[in-house]
mmCIF file of C-alpha atoms and ligand atoms in Angstrom:
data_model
loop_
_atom_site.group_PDB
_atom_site.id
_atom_site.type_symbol
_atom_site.label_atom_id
_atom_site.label_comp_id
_atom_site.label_asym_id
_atom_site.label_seq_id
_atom_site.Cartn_x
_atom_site.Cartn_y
_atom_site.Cartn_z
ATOM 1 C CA UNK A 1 -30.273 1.963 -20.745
ATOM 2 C CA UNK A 2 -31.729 -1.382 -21.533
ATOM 3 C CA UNK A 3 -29.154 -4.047 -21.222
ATOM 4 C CA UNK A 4 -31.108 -6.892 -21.027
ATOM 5 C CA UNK A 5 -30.424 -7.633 -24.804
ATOM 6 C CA UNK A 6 -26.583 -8.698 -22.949
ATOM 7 C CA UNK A 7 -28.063 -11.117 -20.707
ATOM 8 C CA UNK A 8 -27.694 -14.711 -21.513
ATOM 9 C CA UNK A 9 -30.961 -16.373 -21.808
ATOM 10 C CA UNK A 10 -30.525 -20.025 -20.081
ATOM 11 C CA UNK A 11 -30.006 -23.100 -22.279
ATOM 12 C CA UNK A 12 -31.016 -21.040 -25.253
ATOM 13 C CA UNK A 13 -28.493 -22.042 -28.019
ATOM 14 C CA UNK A 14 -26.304 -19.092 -28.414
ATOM 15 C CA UNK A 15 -23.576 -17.847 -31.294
ATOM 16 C CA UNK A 16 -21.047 -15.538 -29.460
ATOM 17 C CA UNK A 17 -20.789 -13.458 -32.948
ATOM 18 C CA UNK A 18 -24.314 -12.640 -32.796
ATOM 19 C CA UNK A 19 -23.491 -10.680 -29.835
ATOM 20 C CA UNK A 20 -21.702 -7.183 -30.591
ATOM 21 C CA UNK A 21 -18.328 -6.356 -29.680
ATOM 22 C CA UNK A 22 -18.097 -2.931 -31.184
ATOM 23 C CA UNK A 23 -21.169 -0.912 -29.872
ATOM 24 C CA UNK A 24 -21.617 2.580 -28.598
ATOM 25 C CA UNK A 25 -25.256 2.186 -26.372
ATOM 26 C CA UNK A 26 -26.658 5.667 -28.353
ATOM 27 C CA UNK A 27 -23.891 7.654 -26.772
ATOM 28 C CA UNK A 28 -22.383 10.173 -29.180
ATOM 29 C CA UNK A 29 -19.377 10.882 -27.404
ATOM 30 C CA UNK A 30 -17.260 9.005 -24.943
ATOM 31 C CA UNK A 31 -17.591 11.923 -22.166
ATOM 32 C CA UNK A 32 -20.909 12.069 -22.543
ATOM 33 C CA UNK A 33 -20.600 8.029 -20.967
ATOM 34 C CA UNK A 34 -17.822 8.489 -18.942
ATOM 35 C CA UNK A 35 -20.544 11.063 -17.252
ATOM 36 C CA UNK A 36 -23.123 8.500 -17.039
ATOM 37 C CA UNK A 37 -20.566 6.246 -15.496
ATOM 38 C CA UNK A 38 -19.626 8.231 -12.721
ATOM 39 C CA UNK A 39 -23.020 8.918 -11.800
ATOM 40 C CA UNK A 40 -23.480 4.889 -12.082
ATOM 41 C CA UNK A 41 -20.173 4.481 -9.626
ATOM 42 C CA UNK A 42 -21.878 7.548 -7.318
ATOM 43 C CA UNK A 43 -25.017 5.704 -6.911
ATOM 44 C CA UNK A 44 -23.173 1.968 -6.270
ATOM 45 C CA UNK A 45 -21.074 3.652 -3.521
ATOM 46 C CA UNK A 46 -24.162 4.859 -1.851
ATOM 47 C CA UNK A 47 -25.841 1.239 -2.212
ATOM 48 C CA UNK A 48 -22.191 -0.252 -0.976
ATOM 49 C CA UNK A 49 -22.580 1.835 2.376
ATOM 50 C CA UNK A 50 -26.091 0.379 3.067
ATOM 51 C CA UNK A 51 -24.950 -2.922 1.670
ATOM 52 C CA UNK A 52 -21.668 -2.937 4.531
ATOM 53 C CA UNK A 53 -24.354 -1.786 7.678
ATOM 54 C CA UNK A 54 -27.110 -4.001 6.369
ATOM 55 C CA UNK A 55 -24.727 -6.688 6.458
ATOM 56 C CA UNK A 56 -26.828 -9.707 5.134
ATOM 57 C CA UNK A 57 -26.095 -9.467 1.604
ATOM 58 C CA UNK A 58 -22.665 -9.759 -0.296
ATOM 59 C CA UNK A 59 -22.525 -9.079 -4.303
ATOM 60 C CA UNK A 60 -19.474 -11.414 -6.172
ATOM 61 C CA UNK A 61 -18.609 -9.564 -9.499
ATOM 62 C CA UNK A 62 -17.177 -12.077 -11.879
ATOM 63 C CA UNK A 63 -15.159 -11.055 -14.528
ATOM 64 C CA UNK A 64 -14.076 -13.574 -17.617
ATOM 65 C CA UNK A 65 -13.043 -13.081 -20.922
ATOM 66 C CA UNK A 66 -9.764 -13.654 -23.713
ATOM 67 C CA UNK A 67 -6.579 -11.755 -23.070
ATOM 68 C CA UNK A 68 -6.422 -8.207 -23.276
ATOM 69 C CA UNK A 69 -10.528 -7.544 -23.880
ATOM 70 C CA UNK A 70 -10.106 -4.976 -20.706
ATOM 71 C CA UNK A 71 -10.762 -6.988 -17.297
ATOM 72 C CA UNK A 72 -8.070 -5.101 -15.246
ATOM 73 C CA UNK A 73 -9.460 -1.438 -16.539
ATOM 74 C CA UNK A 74 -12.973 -2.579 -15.751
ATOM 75 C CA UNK A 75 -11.726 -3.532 -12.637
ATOM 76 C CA UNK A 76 -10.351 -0.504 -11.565
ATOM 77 C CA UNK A 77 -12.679 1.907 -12.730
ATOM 78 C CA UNK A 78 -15.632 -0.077 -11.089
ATOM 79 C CA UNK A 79 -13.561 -0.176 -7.717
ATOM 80 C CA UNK A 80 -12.456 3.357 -8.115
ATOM 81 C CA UNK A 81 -15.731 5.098 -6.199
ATOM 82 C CA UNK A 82 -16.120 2.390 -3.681
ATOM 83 C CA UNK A 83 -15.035 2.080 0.008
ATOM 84 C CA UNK A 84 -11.968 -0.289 -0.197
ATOM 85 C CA UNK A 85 -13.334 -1.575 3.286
ATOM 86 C CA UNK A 86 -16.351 -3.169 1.473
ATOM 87 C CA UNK A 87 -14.240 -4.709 -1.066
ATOM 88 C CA UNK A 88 -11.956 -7.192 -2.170
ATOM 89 C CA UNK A 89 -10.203 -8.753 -5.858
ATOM 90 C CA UNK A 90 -8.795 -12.062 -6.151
ATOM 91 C CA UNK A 91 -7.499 -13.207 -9.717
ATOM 92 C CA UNK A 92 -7.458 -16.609 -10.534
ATOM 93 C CA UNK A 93 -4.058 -18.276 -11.741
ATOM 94 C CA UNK A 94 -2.955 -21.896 -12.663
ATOM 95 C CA UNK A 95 -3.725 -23.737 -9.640
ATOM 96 C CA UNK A 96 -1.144 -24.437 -7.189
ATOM 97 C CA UNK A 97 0.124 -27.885 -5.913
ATOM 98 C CA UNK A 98 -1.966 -27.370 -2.911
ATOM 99 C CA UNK A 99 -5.225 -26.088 -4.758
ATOM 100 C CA UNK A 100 -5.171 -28.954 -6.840
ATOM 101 C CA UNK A 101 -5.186 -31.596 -3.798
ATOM 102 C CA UNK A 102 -8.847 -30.041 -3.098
ATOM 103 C CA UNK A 103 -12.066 -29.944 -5.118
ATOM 104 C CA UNK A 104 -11.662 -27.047 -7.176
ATOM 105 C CA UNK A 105 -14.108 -25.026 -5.772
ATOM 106 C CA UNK A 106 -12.155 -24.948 -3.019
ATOM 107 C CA UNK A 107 -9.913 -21.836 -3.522
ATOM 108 C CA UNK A 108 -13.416 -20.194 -4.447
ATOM 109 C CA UNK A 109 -15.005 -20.677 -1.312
ATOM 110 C CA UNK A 110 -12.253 -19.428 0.350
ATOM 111 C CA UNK A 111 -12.367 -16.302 -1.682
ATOM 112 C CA UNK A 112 -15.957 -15.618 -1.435
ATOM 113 C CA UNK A 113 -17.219 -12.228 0.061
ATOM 114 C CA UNK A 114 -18.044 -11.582 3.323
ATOM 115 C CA UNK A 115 -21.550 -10.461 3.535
ATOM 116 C CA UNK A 116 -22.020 -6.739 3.200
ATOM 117 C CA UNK A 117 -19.239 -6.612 0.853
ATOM 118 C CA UNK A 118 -18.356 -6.659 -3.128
ATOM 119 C CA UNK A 119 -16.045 -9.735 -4.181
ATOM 120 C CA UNK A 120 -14.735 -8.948 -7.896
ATOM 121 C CA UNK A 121 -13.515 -11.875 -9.329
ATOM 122 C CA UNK A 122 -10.257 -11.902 -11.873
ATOM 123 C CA UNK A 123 -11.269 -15.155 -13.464
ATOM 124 C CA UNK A 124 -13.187 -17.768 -11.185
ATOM 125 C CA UNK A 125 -14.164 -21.476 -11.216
ATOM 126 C CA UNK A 126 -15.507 -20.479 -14.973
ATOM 127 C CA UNK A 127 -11.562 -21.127 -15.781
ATOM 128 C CA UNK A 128 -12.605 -25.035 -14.880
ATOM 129 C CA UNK A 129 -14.904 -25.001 -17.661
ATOM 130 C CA UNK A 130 -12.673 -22.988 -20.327
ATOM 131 C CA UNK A 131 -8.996 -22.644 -20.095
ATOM 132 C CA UNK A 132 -9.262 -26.775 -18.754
ATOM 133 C CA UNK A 133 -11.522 -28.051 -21.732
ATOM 134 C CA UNK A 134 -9.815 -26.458 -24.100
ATOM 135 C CA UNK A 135 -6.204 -27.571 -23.504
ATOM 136 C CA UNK A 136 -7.158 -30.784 -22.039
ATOM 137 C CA UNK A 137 -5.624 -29.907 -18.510
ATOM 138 C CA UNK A 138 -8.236 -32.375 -16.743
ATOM 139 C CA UNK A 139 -5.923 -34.965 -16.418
ATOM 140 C CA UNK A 140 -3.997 -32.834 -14.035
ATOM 141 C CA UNK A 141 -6.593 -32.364 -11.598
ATOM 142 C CA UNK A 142 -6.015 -35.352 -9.748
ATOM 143 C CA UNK A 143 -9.626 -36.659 -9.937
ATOM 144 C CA UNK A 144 -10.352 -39.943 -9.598
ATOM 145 C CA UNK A 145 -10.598 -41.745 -13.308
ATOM 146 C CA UNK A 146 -14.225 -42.698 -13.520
ATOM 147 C CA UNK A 147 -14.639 -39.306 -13.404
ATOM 148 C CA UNK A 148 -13.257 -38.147 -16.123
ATOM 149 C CA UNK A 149 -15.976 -39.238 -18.465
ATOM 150 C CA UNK A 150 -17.772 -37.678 -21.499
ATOM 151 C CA UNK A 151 -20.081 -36.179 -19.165
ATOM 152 C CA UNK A 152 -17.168 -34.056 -17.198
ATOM 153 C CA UNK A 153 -18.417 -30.946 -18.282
ATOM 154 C CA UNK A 154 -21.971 -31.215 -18.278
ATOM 155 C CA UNK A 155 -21.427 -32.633 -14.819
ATOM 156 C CA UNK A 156 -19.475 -29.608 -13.874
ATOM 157 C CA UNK A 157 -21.776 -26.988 -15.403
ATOM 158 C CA UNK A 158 -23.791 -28.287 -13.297
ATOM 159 C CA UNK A 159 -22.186 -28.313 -10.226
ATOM 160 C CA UNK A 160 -21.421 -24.462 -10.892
ATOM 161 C CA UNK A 161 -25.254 -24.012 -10.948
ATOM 162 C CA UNK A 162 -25.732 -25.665 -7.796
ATOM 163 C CA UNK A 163 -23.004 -23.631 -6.325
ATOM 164 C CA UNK A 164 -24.232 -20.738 -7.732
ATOM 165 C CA UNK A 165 -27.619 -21.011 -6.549
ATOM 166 C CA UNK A 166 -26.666 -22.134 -3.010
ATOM 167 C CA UNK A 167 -24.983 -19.033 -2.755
ATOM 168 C CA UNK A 168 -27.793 -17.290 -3.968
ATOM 169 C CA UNK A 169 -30.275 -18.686 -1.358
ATOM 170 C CA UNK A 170 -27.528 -17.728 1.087
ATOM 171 C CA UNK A 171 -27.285 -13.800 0.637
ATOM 172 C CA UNK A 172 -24.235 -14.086 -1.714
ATOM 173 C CA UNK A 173 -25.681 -12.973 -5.173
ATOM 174 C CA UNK A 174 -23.690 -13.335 -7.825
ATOM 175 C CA UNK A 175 -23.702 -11.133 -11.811
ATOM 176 C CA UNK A 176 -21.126 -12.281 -14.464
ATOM 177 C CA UNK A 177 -19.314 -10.707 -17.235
ATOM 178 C CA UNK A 178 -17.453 -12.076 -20.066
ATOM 179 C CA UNK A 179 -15.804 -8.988 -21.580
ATOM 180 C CA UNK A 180 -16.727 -9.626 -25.492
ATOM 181 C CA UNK A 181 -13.657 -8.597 -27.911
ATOM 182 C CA UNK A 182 -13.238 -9.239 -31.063
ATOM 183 C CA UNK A 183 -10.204 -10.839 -32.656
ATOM 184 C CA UNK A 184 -9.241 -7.888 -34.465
ATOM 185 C CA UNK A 185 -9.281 -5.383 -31.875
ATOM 186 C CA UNK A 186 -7.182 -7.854 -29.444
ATOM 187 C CA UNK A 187 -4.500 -7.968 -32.020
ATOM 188 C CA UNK A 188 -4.421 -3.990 -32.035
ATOM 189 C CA UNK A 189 -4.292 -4.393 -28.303
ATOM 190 C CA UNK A 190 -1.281 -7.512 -28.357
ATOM 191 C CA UNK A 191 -0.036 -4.946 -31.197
ATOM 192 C CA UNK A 192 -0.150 -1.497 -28.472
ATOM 193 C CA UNK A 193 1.783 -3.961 -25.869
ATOM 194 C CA UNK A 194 4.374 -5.018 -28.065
ATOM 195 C CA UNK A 195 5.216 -1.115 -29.323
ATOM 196 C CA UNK A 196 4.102 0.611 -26.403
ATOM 197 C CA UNK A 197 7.454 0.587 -23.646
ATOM 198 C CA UNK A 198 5.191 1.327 -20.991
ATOM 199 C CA UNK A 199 3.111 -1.769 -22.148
ATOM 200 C CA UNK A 200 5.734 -4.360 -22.796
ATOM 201 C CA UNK A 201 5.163 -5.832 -19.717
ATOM 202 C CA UNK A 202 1.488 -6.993 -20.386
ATOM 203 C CA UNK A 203 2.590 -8.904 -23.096
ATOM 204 C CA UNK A 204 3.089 -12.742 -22.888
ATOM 205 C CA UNK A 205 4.088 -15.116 -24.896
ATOM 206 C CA UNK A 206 1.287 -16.871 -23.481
ATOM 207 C CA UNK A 207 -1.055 -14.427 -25.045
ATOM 208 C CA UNK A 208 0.088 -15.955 -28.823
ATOM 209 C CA UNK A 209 -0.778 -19.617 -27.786
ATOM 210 C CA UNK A 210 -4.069 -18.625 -26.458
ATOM 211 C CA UNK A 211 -5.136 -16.560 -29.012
ATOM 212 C CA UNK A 212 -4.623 -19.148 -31.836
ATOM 213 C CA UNK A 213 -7.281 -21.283 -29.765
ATOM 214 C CA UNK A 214 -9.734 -18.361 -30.665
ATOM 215 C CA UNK A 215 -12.315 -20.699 -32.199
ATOM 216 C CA UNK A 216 -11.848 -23.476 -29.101
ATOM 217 C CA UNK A 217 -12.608 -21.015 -26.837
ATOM 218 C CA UNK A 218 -15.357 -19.283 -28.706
ATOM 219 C CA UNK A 219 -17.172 -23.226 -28.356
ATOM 220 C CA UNK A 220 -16.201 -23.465 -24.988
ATOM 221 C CA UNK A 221 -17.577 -19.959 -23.808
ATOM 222 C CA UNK A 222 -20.696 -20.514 -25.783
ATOM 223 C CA UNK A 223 -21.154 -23.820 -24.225
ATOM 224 C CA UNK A 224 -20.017 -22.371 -20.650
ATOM 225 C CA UNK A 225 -22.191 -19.353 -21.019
ATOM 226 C CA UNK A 226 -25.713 -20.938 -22.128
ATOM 227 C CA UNK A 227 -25.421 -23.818 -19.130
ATOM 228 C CA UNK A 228 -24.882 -21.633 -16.731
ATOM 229 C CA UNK A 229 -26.886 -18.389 -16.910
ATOM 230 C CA UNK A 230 -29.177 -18.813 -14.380
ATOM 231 C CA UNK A 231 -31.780 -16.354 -13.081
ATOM 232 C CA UNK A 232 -29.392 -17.012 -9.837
ATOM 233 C CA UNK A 233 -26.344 -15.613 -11.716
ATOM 234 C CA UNK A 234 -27.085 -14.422 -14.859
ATOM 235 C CA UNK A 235 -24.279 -13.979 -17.544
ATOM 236 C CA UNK A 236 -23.426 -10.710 -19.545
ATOM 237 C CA UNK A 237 -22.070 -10.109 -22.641
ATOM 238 C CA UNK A 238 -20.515 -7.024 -22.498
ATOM 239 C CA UNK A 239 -19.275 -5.272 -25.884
ATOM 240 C CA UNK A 240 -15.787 -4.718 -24.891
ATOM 241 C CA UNK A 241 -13.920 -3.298 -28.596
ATOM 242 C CA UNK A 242 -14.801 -0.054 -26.736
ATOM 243 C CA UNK A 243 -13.572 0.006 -23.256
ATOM 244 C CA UNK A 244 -15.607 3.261 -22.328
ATOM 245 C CA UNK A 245 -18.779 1.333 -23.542
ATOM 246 C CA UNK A 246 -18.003 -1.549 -21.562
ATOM 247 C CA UNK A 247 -17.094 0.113 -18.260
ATOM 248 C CA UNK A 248 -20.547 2.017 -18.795
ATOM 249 C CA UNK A 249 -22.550 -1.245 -18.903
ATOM 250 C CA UNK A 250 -21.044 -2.966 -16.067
ATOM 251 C CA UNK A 251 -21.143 0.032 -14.187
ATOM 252 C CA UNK A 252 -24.620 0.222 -15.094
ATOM 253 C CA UNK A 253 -25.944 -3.289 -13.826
ATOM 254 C CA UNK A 254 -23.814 -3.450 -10.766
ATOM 255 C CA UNK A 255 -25.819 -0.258 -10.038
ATOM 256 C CA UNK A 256 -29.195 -2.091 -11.405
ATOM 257 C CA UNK A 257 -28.473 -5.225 -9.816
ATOM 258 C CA UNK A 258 -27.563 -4.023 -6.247
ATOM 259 C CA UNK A 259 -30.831 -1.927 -6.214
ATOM 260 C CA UNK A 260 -32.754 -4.451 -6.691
ATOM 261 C CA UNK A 261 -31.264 -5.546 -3.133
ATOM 262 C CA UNK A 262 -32.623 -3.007 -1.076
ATOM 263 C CA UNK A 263 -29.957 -3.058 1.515
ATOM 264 C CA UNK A 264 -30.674 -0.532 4.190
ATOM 265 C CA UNK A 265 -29.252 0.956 7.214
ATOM 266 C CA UNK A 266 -30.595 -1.053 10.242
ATOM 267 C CA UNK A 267 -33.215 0.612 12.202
ATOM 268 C CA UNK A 268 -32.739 0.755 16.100
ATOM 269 C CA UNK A 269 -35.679 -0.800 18.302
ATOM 270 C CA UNK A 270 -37.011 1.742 21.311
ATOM 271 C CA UNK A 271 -34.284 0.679 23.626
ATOM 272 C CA UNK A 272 -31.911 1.697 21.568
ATOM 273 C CA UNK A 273 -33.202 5.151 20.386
ATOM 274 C CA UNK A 274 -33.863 5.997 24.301
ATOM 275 C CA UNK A 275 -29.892 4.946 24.989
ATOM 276 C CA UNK A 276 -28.776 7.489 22.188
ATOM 277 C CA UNK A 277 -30.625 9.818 24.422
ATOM 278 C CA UNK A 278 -28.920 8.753 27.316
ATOM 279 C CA UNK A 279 -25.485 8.681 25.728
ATOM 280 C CA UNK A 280 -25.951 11.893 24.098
ATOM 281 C CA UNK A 281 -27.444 13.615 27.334
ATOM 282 C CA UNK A 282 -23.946 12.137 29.085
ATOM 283 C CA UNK A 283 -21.573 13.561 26.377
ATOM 284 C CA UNK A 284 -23.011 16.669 26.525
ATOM 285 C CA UNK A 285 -23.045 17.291 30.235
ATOM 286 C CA UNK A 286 -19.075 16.132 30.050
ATOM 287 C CA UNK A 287 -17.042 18.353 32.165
HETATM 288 P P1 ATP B 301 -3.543 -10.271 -17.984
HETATM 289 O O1 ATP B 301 -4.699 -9.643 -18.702
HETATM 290 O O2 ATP B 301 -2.765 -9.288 -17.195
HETATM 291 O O3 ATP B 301 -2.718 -11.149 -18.857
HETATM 292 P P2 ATP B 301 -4.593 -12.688 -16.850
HETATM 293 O O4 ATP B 301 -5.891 -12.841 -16.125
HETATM 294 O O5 ATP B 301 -4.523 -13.269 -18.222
HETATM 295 O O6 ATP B 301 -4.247 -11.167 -16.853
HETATM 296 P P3 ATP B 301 -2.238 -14.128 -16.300
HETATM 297 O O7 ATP B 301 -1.350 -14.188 -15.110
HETATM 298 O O8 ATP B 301 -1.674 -13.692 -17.597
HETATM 299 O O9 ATP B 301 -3.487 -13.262 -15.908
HETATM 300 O O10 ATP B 301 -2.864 -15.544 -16.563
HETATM 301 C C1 ATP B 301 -3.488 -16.334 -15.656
HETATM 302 C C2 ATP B 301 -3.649 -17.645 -16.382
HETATM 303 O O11 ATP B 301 -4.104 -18.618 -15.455
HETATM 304 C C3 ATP B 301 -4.659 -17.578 -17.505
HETATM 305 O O12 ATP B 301 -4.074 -18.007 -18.700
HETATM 306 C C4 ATP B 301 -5.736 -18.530 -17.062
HETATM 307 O O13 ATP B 301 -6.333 -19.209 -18.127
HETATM 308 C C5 ATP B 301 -4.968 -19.455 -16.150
HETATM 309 N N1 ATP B 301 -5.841 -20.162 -15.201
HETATM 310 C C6 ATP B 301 -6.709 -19.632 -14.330
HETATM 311 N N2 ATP B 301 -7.383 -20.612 -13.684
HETATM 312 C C7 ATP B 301 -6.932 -21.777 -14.177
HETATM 313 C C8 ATP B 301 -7.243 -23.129 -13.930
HETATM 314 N N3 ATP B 301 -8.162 -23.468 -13.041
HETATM 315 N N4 ATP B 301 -6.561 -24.068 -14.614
HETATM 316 C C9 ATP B 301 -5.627 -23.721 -15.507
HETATM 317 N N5 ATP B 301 -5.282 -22.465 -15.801
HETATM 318 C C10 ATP B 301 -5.928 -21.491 -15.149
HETATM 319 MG MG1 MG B 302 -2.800 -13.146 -19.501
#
């Protein structure tokens, strides 16, 4: 499947709507992808074992996008063939008191993977760039005032880059996903919550106040998404008005992107092989 068409080209000028949210990848039948998505999680859990012994690598997932466009589903189904062992969530909230006496990269480092491991991330430091900008909530992050200049954003874009590519030349290699729904399908989703019992819970009144920023954060993604889609950390746009499509095309580059890693099991030098041998021999001739 060629997904490249997703991929965020790097300060190209870019028009969220051009992307499509409702999109079916050829696939006549949602089986017929859930099928190819399974085989997708099947060949990531064999990568994640070599990944976990190879231990030089780690791959951060980052997942962004408006309320109810499918993160947590993605989430689990992407988790759901790999060793728990190798893997670890974090979701990103308003900051705390103590988060927001550090640098806000701070709580990020802190959650980064290990190497030989998957880090998904449930929101990130993108949040800094979007949820921030677009309700003004700058002035509580306790930055100095100089700082908070015209150039605030473009200075943090910026800084994500850097981040982003330090990690990068470090082992830790990051793919992002902003789960692309449209506004109509989100208010069939708010709609499900509010009618559904077993979904009442997901709603939030929050949900309302965000979603009639829609166009606010449209800008802000679109600004957020062209600045910082590096070939370091490349950004996705992932039709998400079908959540079987969606979960098929993340599976799908996870897959892609940690073959192109080559992790592999590490290969014992001569001593080593002749001490299996020994050990072997020893076990063996165990009374
Ligand atoms: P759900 O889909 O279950 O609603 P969620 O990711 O929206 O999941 P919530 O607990 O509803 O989780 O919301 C977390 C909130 O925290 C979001 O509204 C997000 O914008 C906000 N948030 C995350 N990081 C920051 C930040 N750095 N500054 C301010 N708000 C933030
Ligand atoms: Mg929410």
């Amino acid at each position: 499947m060629n997904l490249s068409k997703f991929k965020v080209i790097y300060k190209k000028k870019i028009d969220i709507d051009d992307f499509p949210t409702d999109y079916s990848g050829g696939f006549k039948s949602k089986e017929a992808a859930e099928k190819r998505m399974h085989k997708n999680i099947e060949k990531t859990s064999i990568l994640q074992d070599k990944l976990y012994a190879h231990d030089k690598y780690a791959l951060l997932i980052i997942f962004q996008a408006m309320d109810a466009a499918g993160k947590d589903g993605a989430i689990k189904h992407v988790m759901s063939g790999l060793n728990p062992q190798g893997c670890q969530v974090f979701s990103f909230k308003q900051p705390s008191a103590e988060e927001l006496d550090h640098d806000y990269l701070w709580r990020i480092n802190k959650s980064l993977p290990e190497r030989g491991r998957i880090g998904i991330f449930n929101r990130s430091h993108y949040e800094e760039v979007l949820v921030v900008k677009v309700h003004d909530y700058i002035k509580y992050a306790k930055l100095p005032e100089p700082l908070i200049n015209k150039n605030i954003w473009d200075n943090r874009y910026r800084q994500i880059r850097d981040f982003e590519r330090y990690l990068y030349e470090n082992g830790v290699i990051t793919v992002k996903f902003f789960l692309h729904v449209s506004k109509a399908e989100q208010k069939k989703r708010f709609l499900k919550r509010l009618e559904d019992p077993a979904k009442n819970w997901k709603f939030s009144a929050s949900d309302l106040k965000e979603r009639a920023h829609w166009s606010e954060y449209k800008a802000a993604y679109e600004e957020c998404l062209m600045n910082t889609s590096t070939k370091f950390a490349p950004w996705y746009v992932i039709p998400a008005d079908k959540k079987w499509f969606a979960r098929l095309a993340i599976s799908e580059i996870i897959a892609q992107t940690l073959a192109r890693l080559k992790p592999f099991y590490p290969k014992l030098n001569e001593e080593q092989l002749k001490n299996l041998a020994v050990y072997k021999e020893k076990l063996l001739s165990e009374k």
